[in-house]
Amino acid sequence: MMTTLTHHEDLKGAIGAQVEATLDDVQALYRQLHQTPELPFQEHKTSARLAEALEGLGYEVTRSVGGTGVVALLKNGEGPTVMLRGDMDALPIKEDTGLDFASRETAIAADGTEVPLMHACGHDLHSSCVVGAAGVMAGLRDHWSGTLMLVCQPAEEIFGGARAMLDDGLYERFGRPDVLLGQHNMPALAGSVGHIAGGAMAACTNLAVTIHGAGGHGSMPAQTVDPVVIAAHVVTRLQTIVSREVPPEETVVVTVGKLHAGTQANIIPHSAELEINIRSFDNALHARVVDAIERIIRAECEAGRSPTPPEFRVLNETIALHNDPTAVEHVRRAHAEHFGEASLYAMPRLNGSEDFPFFGNAEAGGFGGEDIPYVYWFIGATPAERWAETPGATVSEKMRHLEMPHSPYYFPGNAVTLRTGIEAMAAGALAWLA
């Protein structure tokens, strides 16, 4: 008895066959990228490898977009333009995974110090998945029509790469996409895919502050203005923003992650340095919180007789990530058809942050016109055996017990996760192009 395949079954099988054909090469690329990580805007070897891989698949490739970014186009007749984005920078962390291809690289950071390097957030996995999806889509030209735009983005960890590529004319030079698709690994079950509509990730501002005093001898405090005392009041008072100025139903985090002043006990220093991390899920509220921080610091400096107003410097920042609900449902349906409903999970909202939303927000991204809808989903990275033995009944409960991105022990690059990431990107793109 003959069985007639549906369009979706046929497409699922075609994707699977293409992944089989390209997986060994993508795994080799992944190991290569993992072993040789590079800091933000220093991804010269990484971007060259990715560009060469995409050129080998027949894509029209442009290098050095926004510094070290790579853009690849595959035009395949009339139809929409779908953009797939993967990031590629690493972190100043010493790897402790024990892998035989673990990083032993170091680099010179912006402050001139030598730092160890590690792909502790899986950006090597993300960019490898883009190359894998590129291979799948090139092999399935007969199944779709339109334009596929691939973006290998630098400097996500400092929220700099998306804007750098946009400022370098990304959409003017290569065309404005109709939809944007991206993904990130998480310590959920490998082989699973998580979706969330609306507010998914937080806006983030990292703010550096200098509080000025008038230093002197510790035995004569009346002849000084002590910036340490002012800074101590600032740290305490900033906690009242969340408790007394933010509506209780909103989520805001204000963290003073750095406080540095002085050189020894009997010297009152001339200044104190703070670095403050602010996170929220509402861009307008976020701006009000930053204003409140500056207002409090100025007032404490005046109360403490600071001879010079405080100085503020934004180290980096990004806006909240709001997935387009209609586009999320479209992608989720495609993923359900490809992976099966049982392989999907409801992704909880994350206080972590991304610069991916700049690609879709016309005002914040600086490209004008209407916003571009985007979907950012999450692929599981925990092998099944480890997942089964981890305490908890839900995804959120289990993830509390597992290594998270930015840990020196975090390794998301198992074969199941790599394959899932490739298939999720290809199935997501085909949801618009097929």
GROMACS .gro file of C-alpha atoms in nm, residues 59-396:
model
  338
   59TYR     CA    1   2.651   3.251  -0.118
   60GLU     CA    2   2.736   3.608  -0.216
   61VAL     CA    3   2.950   3.708   0.082
   62THR     CA    4   3.060   4.051   0.206
   63ARG     CA    5   3.318   4.081   0.483
   64SER     CA    6   3.405   4.359   0.729
   65VAL     CA    7   3.051   4.490   0.773
   66GLY     CA    8   3.042   4.692   1.093
   67GLY     CA    9   3.402   4.595   1.165
   68THR     CA   10   3.426   4.217   1.157
   69GLY     CA   11   3.068   4.128   1.056
   70VAL     CA   12   2.984   3.901   0.765
   71VAL     CA   13   2.675   3.921   0.541
   72ALA     CA   14   2.584   3.641   0.299
   73LEU     CA   15   2.300   3.644   0.046
   74LEU     CA   16   2.132   3.365  -0.149
   75LYS     CA   17   1.880   3.503  -0.398
   76ASN     CA   18   1.640   3.239  -0.522
   77GLY     CA   19   1.367   3.407  -0.723
   78GLU     CA   20   1.074   3.622  -0.614
   79GLY     CA   21   0.957   3.623  -0.256
   80PRO     CA   22   1.024   3.766   0.089
   81THR     CA   23   1.365   3.830   0.245
   82VAL     CA   24   1.437   3.634   0.562
   83MET     CA   25   1.737   3.723   0.779
   84LEU     CA   26   1.908   3.461   0.998
   85ARG     CA   27   2.147   3.603   1.255
   86GLY     CA   28   2.422   3.436   1.457
   87ASP     CA   29   2.673   3.605   1.688
   88MET     CA   30   3.038   3.505   1.705
   89ASP     CA   31   3.233   3.680   1.986
   90ALA     CA   32   3.371   3.515   2.300
   91LEU     CA   33   3.432   3.610   2.664
   92PRO     CA   34   3.737   3.678   2.886
   93ILE     CA   35   3.689   3.355   3.084
   94LYS     CA   36   3.933   3.068   3.142
   95GLU     CA   37   3.774   2.751   3.010
   96ASP     CA   38   3.741   2.459   3.251
   97THR     CA   39   3.527   2.214   3.053
   98GLY     CA   40   3.797   1.949   3.013
   99LEU     CA   41   3.722   1.915   2.641
  100ASP     CA   42   4.001   1.794   2.416
  101PHE     CA   43   3.930   2.099   2.198
  102ALA     CA   44   3.900   2.345   2.488
  103SER     CA   45   4.033   2.695   2.434
  104ARG     CA   46   4.379   2.785   2.556
  105GLU     CA   47   4.375   3.121   2.383
  106THR     CA   48   4.448   3.459   2.540
  107ALA     CA   49   4.407   3.813   2.411
  108ILE     CA   50   4.478   4.172   2.507
  109ALA     CA   51   4.166   4.338   2.647
  110ALA     CA   52   4.071   4.704   2.605
  111ASP     CA   53   4.247   4.796   2.933
  112GLY     CA   54   4.575   4.645   2.809
  113THR     CA   55   4.567   4.334   3.028
  114GLU     CA   56   4.606   3.981   2.897
  115VAL     CA   57   4.292   3.774   2.949
  116PRO     CA   58   4.197   3.410   2.885
  117LEU     CA   59   3.933   3.344   2.621
  118MET     CA   60   3.638   3.106   2.608
  119HIS     CA   61   3.319   3.057   2.410
  120ALA     CA   62   3.124   3.038   2.735
  121CYS     CA   63   2.799   3.165   2.581
  122GLY     CA   64   2.785   2.941   2.276
  123HIS     CA   65   2.831   3.203   2.007
  124ASP     CA   66   3.051   2.953   1.824
  125LEU     CA   67   2.751   2.721   1.824
  126HIS     CA   68   2.522   2.998   1.694
  127SER     CA   69   2.745   3.092   1.402
  128SER     CA   70   2.804   2.724   1.318
  129CYS     CA   71   2.426   2.675   1.307
  130VAL     CA   72   2.400   2.965   1.061
  131VAL     CA   73   2.652   2.793   0.834
  132GLY     CA   74   2.469   2.463   0.875
  133ALA     CA   75   2.135   2.624   0.791
  134ALA     CA   76   2.302   2.792   0.491
  135GLY     CA   77   2.403   2.450   0.362
  136VAL     CA   78   2.053   2.310   0.413
  137MET     CA   79   1.887   2.603   0.237
  138ALA     CA   80   2.133   2.592  -0.054
  139GLY     CA   81   2.051   2.225  -0.102
  140LEU     CA   82   1.677   2.290  -0.093
  141ARG     CA   83   1.655   2.563  -0.357
  142ASP     CA   84   1.377   2.375  -0.533
  143HIS     CA   85   1.162   2.398  -0.218
  144TRP     CA   86   1.160   2.775  -0.165
  145SER     CA   87   1.160   3.115  -0.330
  146GLY     CA   88   1.286   3.452  -0.207
  147THR     CA   89   1.608   3.581  -0.055
  148LEU     CA   90   1.797   3.437   0.241
  149MET     CA   91   2.016   3.688   0.424
  150LEU     CA   92   2.269   3.555   0.674
  151VAL     CA   93   2.432   3.782   0.932
  152CYS     CA   94   2.733   3.674   1.138
  153GLN     CA   95   2.744   3.949   1.396
  154PRO     CA   96   3.039   4.064   1.607
  155ALA     CA   97   3.044   4.205   1.959
  156GLU     CA   98   2.712   4.088   2.102
  157GLU     CA   99   2.866   4.055   2.448
  158ILE     CA  100   2.918   4.432   2.464
  159PHE     CA  101   2.594   4.515   2.278
  160GLY     CA  102   2.795   4.678   2.000
  161GLY     CA  103   2.782   4.459   1.692
  162ALA     CA  104   2.420   4.497   1.580
  163ARG     CA  105   2.433   4.876   1.578
  164ALA     CA  106   2.777   4.871   1.415
  165MET     CA  107   2.643   4.665   1.125
  166LEU     CA  108   2.331   4.882   1.095
  167ASP     CA  109   2.540   5.198   1.106
  168ASP     CA  110   2.752   5.051   0.826
  169GLY     CA  111   2.443   5.043   0.604
  170LEU     CA  112   2.332   4.682   0.655
  171TYR     CA  113   1.983   4.730   0.514
  172GLU     CA  114   2.077   4.999   0.260
  173ARG     CA  115   2.352   4.779   0.115
  174PHE     CA  116   2.192   4.435   0.132
  175GLY     CA  117   1.818   4.495   0.143
  176ARG     CA  118   1.563   4.529   0.418
  177PRO     CA  119   1.439   4.192   0.549
  178ASP     CA  120   1.071   4.111   0.592
  179VAL     CA  121   1.137   3.910   0.908
  180LEU     CA  122   1.434   3.850   1.139
  181LEU     CA  123   1.513   3.514   1.300
  182GLY     CA  124   1.765   3.434   1.572
  183GLN     CA  125   1.825   3.180   1.845
  184HIS     CA  126   2.025   3.120   2.163
  185ASN     CA  127   2.123   2.805   2.346
  186MET     CA  128   2.001   2.744   2.701
  187PRO     CA  129   2.052   2.462   2.954
  188ALA     CA  130   1.718   2.304   2.862
  189LEU     CA  131   1.693   1.950   2.724
  190ALA     CA  132   1.903   1.902   2.411
  191GLY     CA  133   1.676   1.856   2.113
  192SER     CA  134   1.406   2.083   2.254
  193VAL     CA  135   1.311   2.431   2.131
  194GLY     CA  136   1.159   2.705   2.347
  195HIS     CA  137   0.940   2.995   2.233
  196ILE     CA  138   0.808   3.306   2.404
  197ALA     CA  139   0.593   3.584   2.257
  198GLY     CA  140   0.618   3.948   2.363
  199GLY     CA  141   0.872   4.054   2.625
  200ALA     CA  142   1.142   3.787   2.625
  201MET     CA  143   1.469   3.948   2.737
  202ALA     CA  144   1.556   4.259   2.934
  203ALA     CA  145   1.686   4.598   2.836
  204CYS     CA  146   2.027   4.655   2.991
  205THR     CA  147   2.245   4.957   3.069
  206ASN     CA  148   2.593   4.934   3.217
  207LEU     CA  149   2.675   5.273   3.364
  208ALA     CA  150   3.015   5.392   3.492
  209VAL     CA  151   3.014   5.668   3.754
  210THR     CA  152   3.296   5.877   3.898
  211ILE     CA  153   3.231   6.047   4.232
  212HIS     CA  154   3.477   6.328   4.306
  213GLY     CA  155   3.609   6.412   4.649
  214ALA     CA  156   3.902   6.600   4.796
  215GLY     CA  157   4.158   6.354   4.925
  216GLY     CA  158   4.394   6.384   5.214
  217HIS     CA  159   4.531   6.221   5.529
  218GLY     CA  160   4.307   5.975   5.708
  219SER     CA  161   4.388   6.150   6.039
  220MET     CA  162   4.241   6.481   5.916
  221PRO     CA  163   3.903   6.395   5.760
  222ALA     CA  164   3.762   6.744   5.824
  223GLN     CA  165   4.007   6.882   5.568
  224THR     CA  166   3.884   6.642   5.300
  225VAL     CA  167   3.570   6.542   5.114
  226ASP     CA  168   3.548   6.165   5.139
  227PRO     CA  169   3.415   6.007   4.814
  228VAL     CA  170   3.400   5.666   4.983
  229VAL     CA  171   3.134   5.786   5.227
  230ILE     CA  172   2.938   5.945   4.940
  231ALA     CA  173   2.966   5.622   4.739
  232ALA     CA  174   2.845   5.417   5.037
  233HIS     CA  175   2.534   5.635   5.065
  234VAL     CA  176   2.480   5.603   4.690
  235VAL     CA  177   2.492   5.222   4.699
  236THR     CA  178   2.236   5.210   4.980
  237ARG     CA  179   2.007   5.475   4.838
  238LEU     CA  180   1.996   5.321   4.490
  239GLN     CA  181   1.815   5.021   4.636
  240THR     CA  182   1.513   5.243   4.703
  241ILE     CA  183   1.450   5.293   4.331
  242VAL     CA  184   1.312   4.943   4.285
  243SER     CA  185   1.132   4.936   4.621
  244ARG     CA  186   0.984   5.288   4.610
  245GLU     CA  187   0.982   5.421   4.252
  246VAL     CA  188   0.902   5.117   4.037
  247PRO     CA  189   0.545   4.979   4.026
  248PRO     CA  190   0.533   4.643   4.207
  249GLU     CA  191   0.412   4.458   3.898
  250GLU     CA  192   0.722   4.559   3.701
  251THR     CA  193   1.058   4.377   3.705
  252VAL     CA  194   1.365   4.599   3.747
  253VAL     CA  195   1.714   4.510   3.871
  254VAL     CA  196   1.970   4.768   3.987
  255THR     CA  197   2.309   4.620   4.076
  256VAL     CA  198   2.627   4.799   4.179
  257GLY     CA  199   2.874   4.547   4.049
  258LYS     CA  200   3.189   4.751   4.096
  259LEU     CA  201   3.298   4.996   4.368
  260HIS     CA  202   3.661   5.100   4.377
  261ALA     CA  203   3.835   5.374   4.573
  262GLY     CA  204   4.166   5.438   4.741
  263THR     CA  205   4.497   5.263   4.781
  264GLN     CA  206   4.546   5.215   5.156
  265ALA     CA  207   4.374   5.266   5.490
  266ASN     CA  208   4.516   5.603   5.595
  267ILE     CA  209   4.460   5.785   5.265
  268ILE     CA  210   4.126   5.942   5.182
  269PRO     CA  211   4.113   5.919   4.801
  270HIS     CA  212   4.025   6.189   4.549
  271SER     CA  213   3.756   5.982   4.377
  272ALA     CA  214   3.547   5.668   4.382
  273GLU     CA  215   3.448   5.461   4.077
  274LEU     CA  216   3.123   5.268   4.046
  275GLU     CA  217   2.976   5.051   3.772
  276ILE     CA  218   2.602   4.996   3.783
  277ASN     CA  219   2.396   4.738   3.594
  278ILE     CA  220   2.028   4.819   3.520
  279ARG     CA  221   1.781   4.570   3.369
  280SER     CA  222   1.410   4.594   3.291
  281PHE     CA  223   1.154   4.475   3.035
  282ASP     CA  224   1.005   4.814   2.944
  283ASN     CA  225   1.220   5.061   2.752
  284ALA     CA  226   1.035   5.372   2.878
  285LEU     CA  227   1.052   5.254   3.240
  286HIS     CA  228   1.417   5.166   3.187
  287ALA     CA  229   1.495   5.526   3.087
  288ARG     CA  230   1.319   5.655   3.400
  289VAL     CA  231   1.524   5.424   3.621
  290VAL     CA  232   1.849   5.546   3.466
  291ASP     CA  233   1.734   5.905   3.525
  292ALA     CA  234   1.655   5.819   3.889
  293ILE     CA  235   2.004   5.674   3.937
  294GLU     CA  236   2.166   5.991   3.805
  295ARG     CA  237   1.934   6.210   4.017
  296ILE     CA  238   2.022   6.021   4.337
  297ILE     CA  239   2.395   6.025   4.269
  298ARG     CA  240   2.395   6.398   4.199
  299ALA     CA  241   2.198   6.463   4.518
  300GLU     CA  242   2.426   6.248   4.733
  301CYS     CA  243   2.731   6.423   4.588
  302GLU     CA  244   2.581   6.760   4.675
  303ALA     CA  245   2.489   6.642   5.023
  304GLY     CA  246   2.843   6.512   5.072
  305ARG     CA  247   3.005   6.843   4.959
  306SER     CA  248   3.160   6.695   4.647
  307PRO     CA  249   3.365   6.974   4.485
  308THR     CA  250   3.283   6.857   4.130
  309PRO     CA  251   2.963   6.708   3.987
  310PRO     CA  252   2.971   6.334   3.928
  311GLU     CA  253   3.060   6.199   3.584
  312PHE     CA  254   2.844   5.943   3.403
  313ARG     CA  255   2.949   5.722   3.114
  314VAL     CA  256   2.740   5.453   2.945
  315LEU     CA  257   2.967   5.155   2.892
  316ASN     CA  258   2.712   4.972   2.679
  317GLU     CA  259   2.338   4.925   2.657
  318THR     CA  260   2.063   4.750   2.469
  319ILE     CA  261   1.686   4.763   2.447
  320ALA     CA  262   1.433   4.502   2.560
  321LEU     CA  263   1.369   4.210   2.328
  322HIS     CA  264   0.998   4.186   2.234
  323ASN     CA  265   0.917   3.895   2.005
  324ASP     CA  266   0.642   3.966   1.754
  325PRO     CA  267   0.349   3.743   1.867
  326THR     CA  268   0.219   3.669   1.516
  327ALA     CA  269   0.567   3.582   1.387
  328VAL     CA  270   0.634   3.368   1.696
  329GLU     CA  271   0.321   3.164   1.631
  330HIS     CA  272   0.423   3.122   1.266
  331VAL     CA  273   0.769   2.992   1.363
  332ARG     CA  274   0.636   2.781   1.649
  333ARG     CA  275   0.393   2.609   1.414
  334ALA     CA  276   0.677   2.531   1.172
  335HIS     CA  277   0.892   2.394   1.458
  336ALA     CA  278   0.601   2.183   1.586
  337GLU     CA  279   0.558   2.033   1.240
  338HIS     CA  280   0.929   1.961   1.214
  339PHE     CA  281   1.025   1.850   1.567
  340GLY     CA  282   0.688   1.745   1.707
  341GLU     CA  283   0.488   1.921   1.975
  342ALA     CA  284   0.654   1.719   2.252
  343SER     CA  285   0.993   1.874   2.167
  344LEU     CA  286   0.872   2.230   2.224
  345TYR     CA  287   0.855   2.413   2.558
  346ALA     CA  288   0.734   2.747   2.686
  347MET     CA  289   1.046   2.955   2.740
  348PRO     CA  290   1.038   3.165   3.059
  349ARG     CA  291   1.120   3.535   3.037
  350LEU     CA  292   1.492   3.602   3.089
  351ASN     CA  293   1.660   3.888   3.273
  352GLY     CA  294   1.952   3.838   3.037
  353SER     CA  295   1.994   4.079   2.747
  354GLU     CA  296   2.071   4.080   2.374
  355ASP     CA  297   2.144   4.340   2.106
  356PHE     CA  298   1.944   4.139   1.848
  357PRO     CA  299   1.635   4.367   1.889
  358PHE     CA  300   1.825   4.661   1.737
  359PHE     CA  301   1.786   4.484   1.400
  360GLY     CA  302   1.408   4.511   1.432
  361ASN     CA  303   1.349   4.837   1.620
  362ALA     CA  304   1.357   5.114   1.357
  363GLU     CA  305   1.413   5.398   1.604
  364ALA     CA  306   1.671   5.231   1.828
  365GLY     CA  307   1.840   5.064   1.531
  366GLY     CA  308   1.860   5.394   1.345
  367PHE     CA  309   1.733   5.263   1.011
  368GLY     CA  310   1.396   5.441   1.002
  369GLY     CA  311   1.059   5.338   0.865
  370GLU     CA  312   0.848   5.064   1.019
  371ASP     CA  313   0.977   4.815   1.274
  372ILE     CA  314   1.068   4.472   1.137
  373PRO     CA  315   0.903   4.173   1.310
  374TYR     CA  316   1.143   3.930   1.470
  375VAL     CA  317   1.148   3.596   1.649
  376TYR     CA  318   1.419   3.490   1.890
  377TRP     CA  319   1.386   3.134   2.022
  378PHE     CA  320   1.594   2.905   2.245
  379ILE     CA  321   1.749   2.562   2.183
  380GLY     CA  322   1.822   2.318   2.463
  381ALA     CA  323   2.183   2.224   2.534
  382THR     CA  324   2.172   1.968   2.818
  383PRO     CA  325   2.222   1.603   2.718
  384ALA     CA  326   1.927   1.373   2.798
  385GLU     CA  327   2.104   1.173   3.072
  386ARG     CA  328   2.210   1.487   3.260
  387TRP     CA  329   1.863   1.635   3.217
  388ALA     CA  330   1.694   1.325   3.358
  389GLU     CA  331   1.905   1.327   3.673
  390THR     CA  332   1.862   1.701   3.736
  391PRO     CA  333   1.610   1.787   4.013
  392GLY     CA  334   1.291   1.971   3.920
  393ALA     CA  335   0.964   1.914   3.740
  394THR     CA  336   0.968   2.209   3.500
  395VAL     CA  337   1.222   2.360   3.261
  396SER     CA  338   1.270   2.661   3.492
   0.00000   0.00000   0.00000
